[in-house]
Short mmCIF file of C-alpha atoms and ligand atoms in Angstrom, two decimals:
data_model
loop_
_atom_site.label_atom_id
_atom_site.label_comp_id
_atom_site.label_asym_id
_atom_site.label_seq_id
_atom_site.Cartn_x
_atom_site.Cartn_y
_atom_site.Cartn_z
CA MET A 1 -24.46 -11.31 0.41
CA ALA A 2 -23.82 -12.62 3.87
CA ALA A 3 -21.93 -15.85 4.26
CA THR A 4 -23.49 -18.47 6.48
CA ARG A 5 -22.53 -17.76 10.06
CA ASP A 6 -20.85 -20.50 12.00
CA ASP A 7 -17.66 -20.31 13.96
CA ARG A 8 -15.40 -20.51 10.95
CA PRO A 9 -13.89 -17.23 9.86
CA ASP A 10 -14.84 -16.47 6.26
CA VAL A 11 -11.60 -14.69 5.48
CA VAL A 12 -8.35 -14.25 7.37
CA PHE A 13 -5.98 -11.65 5.95
CA ILE A 14 -2.28 -12.00 6.68
CA THR A 15 -0.29 -8.79 6.39
CA SER A 16 2.88 -7.11 7.62
CA GLU A 17 1.09 -3.73 7.89
CA MET A 18 -2.37 -2.59 8.84
CA PHE A 19 -3.57 0.97 9.32
CA PRO A 20 -3.95 2.41 11.97
CA PHE A 21 -1.61 0.00 13.80
CA SER A 22 1.35 0.08 11.44
CA LYS A 23 2.05 1.72 8.13
CA THR A 24 4.82 2.45 5.64
CA GLY A 25 2.61 2.78 2.59
CA GLY A 26 -0.52 1.78 0.73
CA LEU A 27 -0.47 -1.85 1.87
CA ALA A 28 -1.43 -0.64 5.34
CA ASP A 29 -4.29 1.48 4.02
CA VAL A 30 -5.68 -1.46 2.05
CA LEU A 31 -5.56 -3.80 5.05
CA GLY A 32 -7.15 -1.14 7.23
CA ALA A 33 -10.09 -0.86 4.84
CA LEU A 34 -10.78 -4.04 2.86
CA PRO A 35 -11.30 -6.36 5.86
CA THR A 36 -13.52 -3.84 7.61
CA THR A 37 -15.61 -3.37 4.48
CA LEU A 38 -16.08 -7.13 4.16
CA ALA A 39 -17.01 -7.31 7.84
CA ALA A 40 -19.62 -4.62 7.29
CA ARG A 41 -21.07 -6.87 4.59
CA GLY A 42 -21.69 -9.53 7.21
CA LEU A 43 -18.59 -11.66 6.75
CA ARG A 44 -16.59 -12.98 9.67
CA VAL A 45 -13.18 -11.47 9.08
CA ALA A 46 -9.86 -11.58 10.90
CA VAL A 47 -6.45 -10.03 10.26
CA MET A 48 -3.09 -11.33 11.47
CA THR A 49 -0.17 -8.94 11.59
CA PRO A 50 3.10 -8.59 13.53
CA MET A 51 3.11 -6.97 16.95
CA TYR A 52 5.63 -4.21 16.40
CA GLY A 53 7.11 -2.80 19.58
CA ARG A 54 5.52 0.61 19.71
CA MET A 55 1.99 -0.80 19.54
CA LYS A 56 2.19 -1.98 23.13
CA ALA A 57 2.21 1.57 24.33
CA ASP A 58 -0.05 3.20 21.81
CA GLU A 59 -3.71 4.05 22.16
CA PHE A 60 -4.93 0.67 20.85
CA ALA A 61 -2.86 -1.39 23.31
CA PRO A 62 -3.97 -4.82 22.09
CA ARG A 63 -4.41 -7.30 24.95
CA LEU A 64 -2.32 -10.42 25.35
CA VAL A 65 -4.39 -13.53 24.64
CA SER A 66 -1.63 -16.12 24.48
CA SER A 67 1.99 -16.20 25.47
CA ASP A 68 2.65 -19.67 24.17
CA CYS A 69 1.56 -20.03 20.59
CA HIS A 70 3.83 -22.92 19.58
CA VAL A 71 5.53 -22.29 16.32
CA GLY A 72 7.41 -25.57 16.07
CA TYR A 73 10.22 -26.69 13.81
CA PRO A 74 12.82 -25.35 13.11
CA TRP A 75 12.67 -23.66 16.48
CA PRO A 76 11.25 -26.42 18.73
CA PRO A 77 11.05 -24.45 21.94
CA ILE A 78 10.17 -21.12 20.38
CA THR A 79 6.77 -19.56 20.92
CA ALA A 80 4.94 -16.46 19.76
CA GLU A 81 2.84 -14.15 21.82
CA VAL A 82 -0.58 -13.34 20.44
CA TYR A 83 -2.38 -10.09 21.15
CA TYR A 84 -5.90 -9.17 20.16
CA THR A 85 -8.06 -6.19 19.53
CA GLU A 86 -11.23 -5.55 17.59
CA TYR A 87 -11.12 -2.92 14.91
CA ARG A 88 -14.26 -1.82 13.04
CA GLY A 89 -15.85 -5.25 13.30
CA VAL A 90 -12.68 -7.18 12.46
CA ASP A 91 -10.77 -9.50 14.82
CA VAL A 92 -7.14 -8.40 14.71
CA TYR A 93 -4.48 -10.78 16.01
CA PHE A 94 -0.96 -9.51 16.52
CA ILE A 95 1.89 -11.99 16.43
CA GLY A 96 4.60 -10.94 18.87
CA ARG A 97 8.13 -11.90 19.56
CA ASP A 98 10.24 -8.96 20.63
CA GLU A 99 13.54 -10.18 19.21
CA TYR A 100 11.91 -10.08 15.76
CA PHE A 101 9.43 -7.25 15.86
CA ASP A 102 10.38 -4.81 18.60
CA ARG A 103 12.66 -2.72 16.39
CA ARG A 104 12.87 0.85 15.27
CA SER A 105 11.38 0.10 11.90
CA TYR A 106 9.55 -2.74 10.21
CA TYR A 107 11.90 -3.95 7.53
CA ASN A 108 15.16 -2.05 7.45
CA THR A 109 17.52 0.58 8.78
CA TYR A 110 18.89 3.37 6.65
CA LYS A 111 21.77 1.03 5.83
CA GLY A 112 19.55 -1.64 4.30
CA ASP A 113 17.23 -4.54 5.07
CA TYR A 114 17.42 -6.26 8.46
CA PHE A 115 19.78 -9.21 8.08
CA ASP A 116 17.21 -11.66 9.44
CA ASN A 117 14.13 -10.64 7.45
CA CYS A 118 13.83 -14.15 6.05
CA GLU A 119 13.71 -15.67 9.53
CA ARG A 120 11.46 -12.91 10.90
CA PHE A 121 8.74 -13.30 8.30
CA ASN A 122 9.02 -17.06 8.07
CA PHE A 123 8.44 -17.05 11.82
CA PHE A 124 5.49 -14.72 11.37
CA CYS A 125 3.90 -16.98 8.74
CA ARG A 126 4.43 -20.13 10.78
CA ALA A 127 2.97 -18.46 13.85
CA CYS A 128 -0.10 -17.37 11.87
CA VAL A 129 -0.73 -20.92 10.73
CA SER A 130 -0.19 -22.27 14.25
CA TRP A 131 -2.55 -19.70 15.75
CA LEU A 132 -5.24 -20.50 13.18
CA LYS A 133 -5.06 -24.08 14.35
CA GLN A 134 -4.98 -23.23 18.03
CA MET A 135 -8.10 -21.10 17.62
CA GLY A 136 -9.83 -24.25 16.46
CA HIS A 137 -11.78 -22.99 13.45
CA SER A 138 -10.26 -23.24 10.01
CA PRO A 139 -10.92 -20.27 7.77
CA ARG A 140 -12.66 -20.62 4.44
CA VAL A 141 -10.12 -18.31 2.82
CA VAL A 142 -6.68 -17.16 3.87
CA ASN A 143 -5.59 -14.10 1.92
CA ALA A 144 -1.85 -13.31 2.07
CA ASN A 145 -0.40 -9.96 1.06
CA ASP A 146 3.05 -9.40 -0.46
CA TRP A 147 6.22 -11.38 0.23
CA GLN A 148 6.15 -10.99 4.01
CA SER A 149 3.10 -13.22 4.31
CA ALA A 150 3.51 -15.30 1.14
CA LEU A 151 4.81 -18.38 2.97
CA VAL A 152 1.42 -18.84 4.59
CA CYS A 153 0.20 -20.02 1.18
CA VAL A 154 3.05 -22.52 1.01
CA TYR A 155 2.45 -23.93 4.49
CA LEU A 156 -1.28 -24.23 3.82
CA ASN A 157 -0.66 -25.84 0.46
CA TYR A 158 1.28 -28.52 2.32
CA LEU A 159 -0.93 -28.80 5.39
CA ARG A 160 -4.08 -29.15 3.33
CA ARG A 161 -2.72 -32.49 2.18
CA THR A 162 -1.50 -33.64 5.57
CA ASP A 163 -3.85 -32.12 8.14
CA PRO A 164 -7.64 -32.47 7.67
CA PHE A 165 -8.13 -29.31 9.72
CA PHE A 166 -7.02 -27.19 6.76
CA ALA A 167 -8.45 -29.50 4.08
CA ASP A 168 -10.91 -26.98 2.67
CA THR A 169 -9.15 -23.70 3.36
CA LYS A 170 -8.52 -21.83 0.11
CA THR A 171 -5.60 -19.46 -0.34
CA VAL A 172 -5.21 -16.17 -2.19
CA MET A 173 -1.90 -14.40 -2.76
CA SER A 174 -2.38 -10.66 -3.24
CA ILE A 175 0.48 -8.80 -4.89
CA HIS A 176 0.76 -5.13 -3.99
CA ASN A 177 4.21 -4.59 -5.43
CA LEU A 178 6.05 -7.15 -7.51
CA ALA A 179 9.37 -5.39 -7.10
CA PHE A 180 9.65 -6.56 -3.50
CA GLN A 181 9.98 -10.33 -3.55
CA GLY A 182 11.70 -11.40 -0.35
CA ARG A 183 14.65 -12.95 -2.12
CA PHE A 184 17.25 -14.78 0.01
CA SER A 185 20.03 -17.31 -0.37
CA GLU A 186 19.26 -21.00 -0.94
CA ARG A 187 20.74 -21.83 2.47
CA LEU A 188 17.90 -19.96 4.15
CA PHE A 189 15.36 -22.13 2.36
CA TRP A 190 16.90 -25.25 3.87
CA GLU A 191 16.95 -23.61 7.30
CA SER A 192 13.34 -22.46 7.02
CA GLY A 193 11.66 -25.77 7.75
CA LEU A 194 9.65 -25.67 4.54
CA PRO A 195 9.11 -29.12 3.03
CA SER A 196 11.84 -29.90 0.50
CA GLU A 197 9.27 -30.56 -2.23
CA PHE A 198 8.91 -26.77 -2.56
CA TRP A 199 12.52 -26.34 -3.66
CA SER A 200 12.00 -26.33 -7.42
CA VAL A 201 11.59 -23.85 -10.27
CA ASP A 202 7.85 -24.34 -9.90
CA GLY A 203 8.06 -23.58 -6.19
CA CYS A 204 10.40 -21.31 -4.21
CA GLU A 205 13.51 -21.45 -6.35
CA PHE A 206 14.41 -18.39 -8.39
CA TYR A 207 17.77 -18.39 -10.17
CA GLY A 208 19.27 -20.42 -7.35
CA ASP A 209 17.77 -18.20 -4.64
CA PHE A 210 14.88 -18.63 -2.23
CA ASN A 211 12.09 -16.30 -3.40
CA MET A 212 9.20 -15.94 -0.97
CA LEU A 213 6.82 -14.10 -3.28
CA LYS A 214 7.36 -16.66 -6.00
CA ALA A 215 6.63 -19.32 -3.40
CA GLY A 216 3.29 -17.66 -2.67
CA ILE A 217 2.48 -17.25 -6.36
CA THR A 218 3.16 -20.90 -7.13
CA SER A 219 1.41 -22.28 -4.03
CA ALA A 220 -1.75 -20.19 -3.73
CA ASP A 221 -5.07 -21.21 -5.24
CA TYR A 222 -5.54 -17.78 -6.66
CA ILE A 223 -3.46 -14.66 -7.22
CA THR A 224 -4.70 -11.11 -7.20
CA THR A 225 -3.09 -7.80 -7.78
CA VAL A 226 -4.35 -4.33 -7.07
CA SER A 227 -5.49 -3.00 -10.45
CA PRO A 228 -6.62 -4.51 -13.76
CA SER A 229 -3.88 -2.70 -15.70
CA TYR A 230 -1.11 -3.92 -13.39
CA ALA A 231 -2.51 -7.46 -13.72
CA GLU A 232 -1.77 -7.22 -17.44
CA GLU A 233 1.51 -5.38 -17.07
CA ILE A 234 3.10 -7.95 -14.77
CA LEU A 235 2.87 -10.55 -17.51
CA THR A 236 5.45 -8.56 -19.49
CA PRO A 237 9.24 -8.36 -18.98
CA ARG A 238 9.05 -4.59 -18.43
CA PHE A 239 6.90 -4.87 -15.31
CA GLY A 240 7.22 -8.53 -14.36
CA CYS A 241 10.46 -8.16 -12.35
CA GLY A 242 11.57 -11.59 -13.58
CA LEU A 243 8.36 -13.30 -12.46
CA GLU A 244 6.46 -12.66 -15.71
CA GLY A 245 7.03 -16.28 -16.82
CA ILE A 246 5.63 -17.90 -13.70
CA LEU A 247 2.77 -15.39 -13.59
CA SER A 248 1.92 -16.10 -17.22
CA LYS A 249 1.74 -19.78 -16.40
CA ARG A 250 -0.84 -18.92 -13.76
CA ALA A 251 -2.63 -16.25 -15.81
CA ASP A 252 -5.92 -18.20 -15.54
CA SER A 253 -5.82 -17.76 -11.78
CA LEU A 254 -4.76 -14.13 -11.74
CA ARG A 255 -7.15 -11.22 -11.29
CA GLY A 256 -6.67 -7.47 -10.98
CA ILE A 257 -9.03 -5.95 -8.42
CA LEU A 258 -8.76 -2.21 -8.11
CA ASN A 259 -8.07 -0.90 -4.61
CA GLY A 260 -10.47 1.53 -3.06
CA SER A 261 -10.18 4.68 -1.06
CA ASP A 262 -11.27 4.73 2.58
CA TYR A 263 -13.59 7.74 2.64
CA GLN A 264 -14.07 7.40 6.39
CA ILE A 265 -10.47 8.54 6.70
CA TRP A 266 -9.84 10.43 3.46
CA ASP A 267 -12.72 12.84 3.06
CA PRO A 268 -12.27 16.64 3.06
CA ARG A 269 -15.80 17.09 4.39
CA LYS A 270 -14.91 15.60 7.75
CA ASP A 271 -11.11 15.34 7.88
CA THR A 272 -10.12 16.42 11.38
CA TYR A 273 -6.50 16.98 10.32
CA LEU A 274 -7.52 19.90 8.11
CA PRO A 275 -7.60 23.49 9.33
CA SER A 276 -10.88 23.79 7.49
CA CYS A 277 -13.15 21.19 5.90
CA TYR A 278 -14.74 21.64 2.49
CA SER A 279 -16.98 20.02 -0.10
CA THR A 280 -17.97 20.50 -3.73
CA GLU A 281 -20.68 22.91 -2.52
CA ARG A 282 -18.38 24.95 -0.31
CA MET A 283 -14.83 25.15 -1.59
CA THR A 284 -13.65 28.09 0.53
CA GLY A 285 -12.21 25.64 3.04
CA LYS A 286 -9.76 24.42 0.43
CA MET A 287 -8.42 27.94 -0.05
CA TRP A 288 -7.98 28.22 3.67
CA CYS A 289 -6.07 24.91 3.72
CA LYS A 290 -3.81 26.30 1.00
CA LYS A 291 -3.15 29.55 2.86
CA LYS A 292 -2.28 27.68 6.04
CA LEU A 293 0.04 25.32 4.18
CA LEU A 294 1.85 28.23 2.51
CA ARG A 295 2.31 29.99 5.82
CA GLU A 296 3.36 26.92 7.73
CA TYR A 297 6.15 26.13 5.26
CA TYR A 298 7.29 29.71 4.64
CA LEU A 299 6.09 29.72 1.07
CA SER A 300 5.47 33.02 -0.65
CA ASP A 301 2.04 34.66 -0.27
CA MET A 302 2.13 35.22 -4.01
CA LEU A 303 1.43 31.52 -4.42
CA GLU A 304 -2.11 32.16 -3.24
CA ASP A 305 -2.71 33.19 -6.83
CA ARG A 306 -0.60 30.51 -8.46
CA PRO A 307 -0.95 26.74 -8.44
CA VAL A 308 0.83 24.77 -5.75
CA LEU A 309 1.95 21.27 -6.73
CA GLY A 310 2.17 18.47 -4.15
CA PHE A 311 4.11 15.20 -4.02
CA ILE A 312 3.66 12.64 -1.25
CA GLY A 313 5.45 9.34 -1.35
CA ARG A 314 8.45 7.17 -0.83
CA LEU A 315 11.52 8.87 -2.29
CA ARG A 316 12.32 5.95 -4.56
CA GLN A 317 12.81 5.21 -8.22
CA GLN A 318 9.30 3.72 -8.39
CA LYS A 319 7.72 7.04 -7.56
CA GLY A 320 9.77 8.99 -10.13
CA ILE A 321 11.02 11.53 -7.59
CA ASP A 322 14.15 11.89 -9.77
CA LEU A 323 11.92 13.02 -12.64
CA LEU A 324 10.49 15.70 -10.41
CA LEU A 325 13.98 16.85 -9.43
CA ASP A 326 14.96 16.94 -13.12
CA ILE A 327 12.18 19.32 -14.05
CA LEU A 328 12.21 21.41 -10.87
CA PRO A 329 14.10 24.40 -12.39
CA GLN A 330 11.55 24.62 -15.21
CA LEU A 331 8.69 24.31 -12.73
CA MET A 332 10.12 27.17 -10.72
CA ASN A 333 10.12 29.27 -13.91
CA LEU A 334 6.40 28.63 -14.21
CA ASN A 335 6.02 30.51 -10.92
CA VAL A 336 4.35 27.66 -9.17
CA GLY A 337 4.91 26.33 -5.66
CA VAL A 338 6.02 22.77 -4.93
CA VAL A 339 5.52 20.87 -1.67
CA VAL A 340 7.21 17.48 -1.25
CA LEU A 341 6.58 15.11 1.67
CA GLY A 342 8.58 11.91 1.72
CA GLU A 343 11.43 9.84 2.95
CA GLY A 344 13.60 7.18 1.41
CA ASN A 345 16.77 7.55 -0.59
CA LEU A 346 19.25 9.52 1.53
CA GLU A 347 20.81 11.38 -1.40
CA THR A 348 17.40 12.45 -2.63
CA GLU A 349 16.48 13.66 0.83
CA ALA A 350 19.69 15.73 1.02
CA ARG A 351 19.21 17.09 -2.50
CA LEU A 352 15.69 18.22 -1.70
CA LEU A 353 16.85 20.07 1.39
CA GLU A 354 19.59 21.79 -0.63
CA LEU A 355 17.13 22.78 -3.33
CA MET A 356 14.84 24.25 -0.73
CA GLU A 357 17.53 26.81 -0.01
CA ASP A 358 17.92 27.57 -3.71
CA TYR A 359 14.19 28.05 -4.19
CA GLN A 360 13.21 29.69 -0.93
CA GLY A 361 9.57 30.60 -0.76
CA GLN A 362 8.72 28.40 -3.71
CA LEU A 363 9.73 24.90 -2.63
CA ALA A 364 8.98 23.14 0.65
CA ALA A 365 10.49 19.70 1.26
CA ILE A 366 9.45 17.87 4.38
CA ILE A 367 11.55 14.80 4.98
CA GLY A 368 9.78 12.32 7.20
CA TYR A 369 6.59 10.38 7.59
CA THR A 370 3.61 12.30 8.93
CA GLU A 371 0.11 11.02 8.43
CA GLU A 372 -1.46 14.34 9.37
CA LEU A 373 0.66 16.34 6.97
CA ALA A 374 -0.18 13.98 4.11
CA HIS A 375 -3.83 14.97 4.59
CA ARG A 376 -3.04 18.67 4.78
CA ILE A 377 -0.92 18.59 1.62
CA GLN A 378 -3.66 16.78 -0.28
CA ALA A 379 -6.05 19.54 0.77
CA GLY A 380 -3.73 22.54 0.50
CA CYS A 381 -2.32 21.90 -2.99
CA ASP A 382 -3.93 22.57 -6.36
CA ILE A 383 -2.28 19.83 -8.40
CA PHE A 384 -0.93 16.45 -7.28
CA LEU A 385 2.21 14.99 -8.88
CA MET A 386 2.67 11.27 -9.38
CA PRO A 387 5.33 10.57 -12.03
CA SER A 388 5.63 6.88 -11.11
CA ARG A 389 7.70 4.50 -13.24
CA TYR A 390 5.22 1.78 -12.34
CA GLU A 391 2.28 1.86 -9.98
CA PRO A 392 0.44 -1.33 -8.99
CA CYS A 393 -2.53 0.78 -7.92
CA GLY A 394 -1.60 3.94 -6.09
CA LEU A 395 -3.84 5.38 -3.43
CA THR A 396 -2.53 8.92 -3.17
CA GLN A 397 -3.97 9.87 -6.58
CA MET A 398 -7.37 8.61 -5.43
CA TYR A 399 -7.11 10.70 -2.29
CA ALA A 400 -6.01 13.67 -4.42
CA LEU A 401 -9.11 13.30 -6.59
CA ARG A 402 -11.39 13.39 -3.55
CA TYR A 403 -9.52 16.42 -2.17
CA GLY A 404 -10.03 18.37 -5.41
CA THR A 405 -6.33 18.24 -6.32
CA PRO A 406 -6.28 16.81 -9.84
CA PRO A 407 -3.27 14.57 -10.42
CA VAL A 408 -0.60 14.72 -13.11
CA ALA A 409 0.55 11.12 -13.42
CA THR A 410 2.25 8.60 -15.65
CA ALA A 411 -0.24 6.44 -17.54
CA VAL A 412 0.78 3.18 -15.87
CA GLY A 413 -0.92 0.55 -13.70
CA GLY A 414 -3.59 1.78 -11.35
CA LEU A 415 -2.97 5.39 -12.38
CA ARG A 416 -4.34 4.49 -15.80
CA ASP A 417 -7.35 2.85 -14.17
CA THR A 418 -8.27 5.74 -11.89
CA ILE A 419 -7.51 8.97 -13.77
CA ALA A 420 -9.51 10.12 -16.79
CA PRO A 421 -6.97 12.22 -18.69
CA TYR A 422 -7.47 15.72 -20.04
CA PRO A 423 -8.63 16.68 -22.64
CA SER A 424 -11.96 14.96 -22.53
CA ASP A 425 -15.43 15.72 -21.22
CA TYR A 426 -14.75 13.32 -18.38
CA ALA A 427 -11.27 14.53 -17.44
CA THR A 428 -10.28 14.25 -13.79
CA GLY A 429 -6.54 14.76 -14.23
CA PHE A 430 -3.58 14.67 -16.59
CA THR A 431 -1.47 11.73 -17.69
CA PHE A 432 1.68 11.28 -19.78
CA ALA A 433 2.69 8.15 -21.64
CA GLU A 434 6.19 7.37 -20.39
CA PRO A 435 8.19 8.29 -17.28
CA GLU A 436 10.37 10.82 -19.08
CA PRO A 437 11.12 14.32 -17.78
CA ASN A 438 10.09 16.17 -20.94
CA LEU A 439 6.72 14.39 -21.08
CA PHE A 440 6.17 15.00 -17.39
CA LEU A 441 6.99 18.68 -17.78
CA GLN A 442 4.67 18.98 -20.77
CA ALA A 443 1.82 17.46 -18.75
CA VAL A 444 2.44 19.78 -15.79
CA ARG A 445 2.52 22.76 -18.16
CA GLU A 446 -0.81 21.67 -19.56
CA ALA A 447 -2.29 21.32 -16.07
CA VAL A 448 -1.03 24.78 -15.10
CA GLU A 449 -2.53 26.28 -18.25
CA VAL A 450 -5.90 24.72 -17.50
CA TRP A 451 -5.61 25.89 -13.87
CA GLU A 452 -5.28 29.44 -15.20
CA ASN A 453 -8.70 29.07 -16.78
CA ARG A 454 -10.70 29.12 -13.55
CA GLU A 455 -13.93 27.80 -15.05
CA ALA A 456 -12.35 24.88 -16.85
CA TRP A 457 -10.38 24.05 -13.72
CA ALA A 458 -13.43 24.17 -11.47
CA GLU A 459 -15.12 21.63 -13.72
CA ILE A 460 -12.21 19.19 -13.48
CA VAL A 461 -12.01 19.65 -9.74
CA HIS A 462 -15.72 19.01 -9.34
CA ARG A 463 -15.54 15.87 -11.46
CA ALA A 464 -12.47 14.65 -9.56
CA MET A 465 -14.16 15.16 -6.19
CA THR A 466 -17.27 13.27 -7.19
CA GLN A 467 -15.50 10.15 -8.44
CA ASP A 468 -16.41 7.10 -6.40
CA PHE A 469 -13.56 4.76 -5.56
CA SER A 470 -15.14 3.55 -2.35
CA TRP A 471 -14.05 0.21 -0.95
CA ASP A 472 -17.56 -1.14 -1.32
CA ARG A 473 -17.03 -1.63 -5.01
CA SER A 474 -13.56 -3.09 -4.61
CA ALA A 475 -14.69 -5.41 -1.83
CA GLU A 476 -17.32 -6.73 -4.21
CA GLY A 477 -14.45 -7.84 -6.46
CA TYR A 478 -12.93 -9.90 -3.63
CA LEU A 479 -16.31 -11.39 -2.71
CA GLU A 480 -16.83 -12.44 -6.29
CA LEU A 481 -13.42 -14.05 -6.34
CA TYR A 482 -13.99 -15.96 -3.09
CA ARG A 483 -17.31 -17.18 -4.47
CA ASP A 484 -15.79 -18.18 -7.81
CA MET A 485 -13.21 -20.20 -5.89
CA GLY A 486 -16.03 -22.02 -4.16
CA ALA A 487 -14.95 -20.74 -0.75
CA LEU A 488 -18.07 -18.71 -0.04
CA SER A 489 -21.62 -19.35 -1.11
P1 ADP B 1 2.88 3.03 -1.97
O1 ADP B 1 2.12 2.01 -1.20
O2 ADP B 1 3.52 2.49 -3.19
O3 ADP B 1 3.83 3.79 -1.13
P2 ADP B 1 0.26 4.31 -2.31
O4 ADP B 1 -0.14 5.51 -3.10
O5 ADP B 1 -0.51 3.08 -2.54
O6 ADP B 1 1.82 4.10 -2.54
O7 ADP B 1 0.11 4.60 -0.75
C1 ADP B 1 0.95 5.46 -0.05
C2 ADP B 1 0.34 5.72 1.31
O8 ADP B 1 1.39 6.15 2.18
C3 ADP B 1 -0.67 6.85 1.31
O9 ADP B 1 -1.57 6.68 2.40
C4 ADP B 1 0.20 8.08 1.55
O10 ADP B 1 -0.50 9.18 2.07
C5 ADP B 1 1.19 7.51 2.54
N1 ADP B 1 2.50 8.17 2.56
C6 ADP B 1 3.53 8.00 1.71
N2 ADP B 1 4.60 8.72 2.09
C7 ADP B 1 4.22 9.38 3.20
C8 ADP B 1 4.87 10.29 4.09
N3 ADP B 1 6.14 10.66 3.89
N4 ADP B 1 4.19 10.76 5.15
C9 ADP B 1 2.90 10.37 5.36
N5 ADP B 1 2.24 9.52 4.58
C10 ADP B 1 2.88 9.02 3.50
C1 GLC B 2 2.00 -0.95 -3.09
C2 GLC B 2 1.98 -0.23 -4.42
C3 GLC B 2 0.87 0.77 -4.56
C4 GLC B 2 -0.45 0.21 -4.03
C5 GLC B 2 -0.25 -0.27 -2.62
C6 GLC B 2 -1.52 -0.85 -2.02
O1 GLC B 2 2.75 -0.33 -2.13
O2 GLC B 2 3.23 0.37 -4.69
O3 GLC B 2 0.72 1.12 -5.93
O4 GLC B 2 -1.44 1.21 -4.08
O5 GLC B 2 0.72 -1.28 -2.58
O6 GLC B 2 -2.03 -1.92 -2.77
#
């Protein structure tokens, strides 16, 4: 389907991260792929995202298109800069103001969140709305993502009633992770310039605090999250992070649309980060990737004949890194190798480095954030570990499938929706019911046993690599939603 072409954008995505311009996790990957897939379908698509400092110097160097985007109350004289670049058929607008966005990281320092995150992202949202208006064409749909852009839904909810320009712009609030809500003190609500009508339990108020994600959830026309299973889970106290009540009230306007995997970037047949590419027909390249990985991280040559287990992710409770640390001694007894790439909790980082000394030649821990290495670990390992406590969707397991590295994962959220568990004729990986160390260990043991049976393993690998989680299918889910909302024909 192609929407009718006039000057109105069909969809404008608002996001605090977009690959390849900025990234701390899966949100960036999604916003690097979904808009471009929709654009390839003939839609007119734009993305608005902050102009973080380092982008000015990097290879994309977006060009300045406005230095006086007026943001208005509560900062009358304050303006935003707007930069522009085109990326894979999508218009990308970067909202700049150095005092807010030219920092060493996006949201926090190692000591905690930036003290002015509320002001920074309120500014960002206001600037997005102002720029939409200054561009002169109201979008059919504005799709916000996570708490950092949630206030856009609130402003549009209000403006639709007061400014004919936005009268028929629909809003979607996409939740990528309910645990991050943008929760601040009540005082900051009153300083934000949001209309007072939004200060209520059916608006921004959450146990006396100002909750930006809740504001988006209560103000948007429609709410999405990133997998069908997570869409069900967040209606329960276990996964709802306190918002299960308000989400249940809006259950009729909530949809789980599974994320996709960007095979232009994550494909072992053409991945330029790999020492050697490979495909289901020619798997020798994968062995070469493994050898190189072992050598590069001083892992024992003996591991060429034993499975190597990989973990890539934020070193946080969500990802169950503590479960991995719990079972590490037993894993070492299985004579397997383990490669961990991540950053996050400082104690966990330190513990991993200590353990690397204890298990020399068998454990490699790389603390940091390296896009290239993430690709090489996916390719060089045999088994991918994902013992998440909850997982809205998860992209790394989808990448692992395509790289022939069957995952061992908790059966939660998007992991449940993307991995067909062993034993079955369709198995693509291994899952365990609850995030508990003994269940995790049992599942890894099972995977290692199957790995030892080369034929059985080859079948699982082949099936994993031929799964199709391309964005085309996921984008269809968003198109259907926009049509159901009456925003697109
Ligand atoms: P989440 O968004 O919850 O962190 P996802 O699985 O959806 O989890 O996406 C994580 C993304 O971030 C993947 O692209 C993964 O490769 C990447 N990633 C996570 N940690 C690192 C790291 N330390 N270095 C490089 N890439 C990382
Ligand atoms: C979040 C979730 C992750 C999801 C990603 C992209 O960071 O934790 O599960 O894949 O967003 O939607």
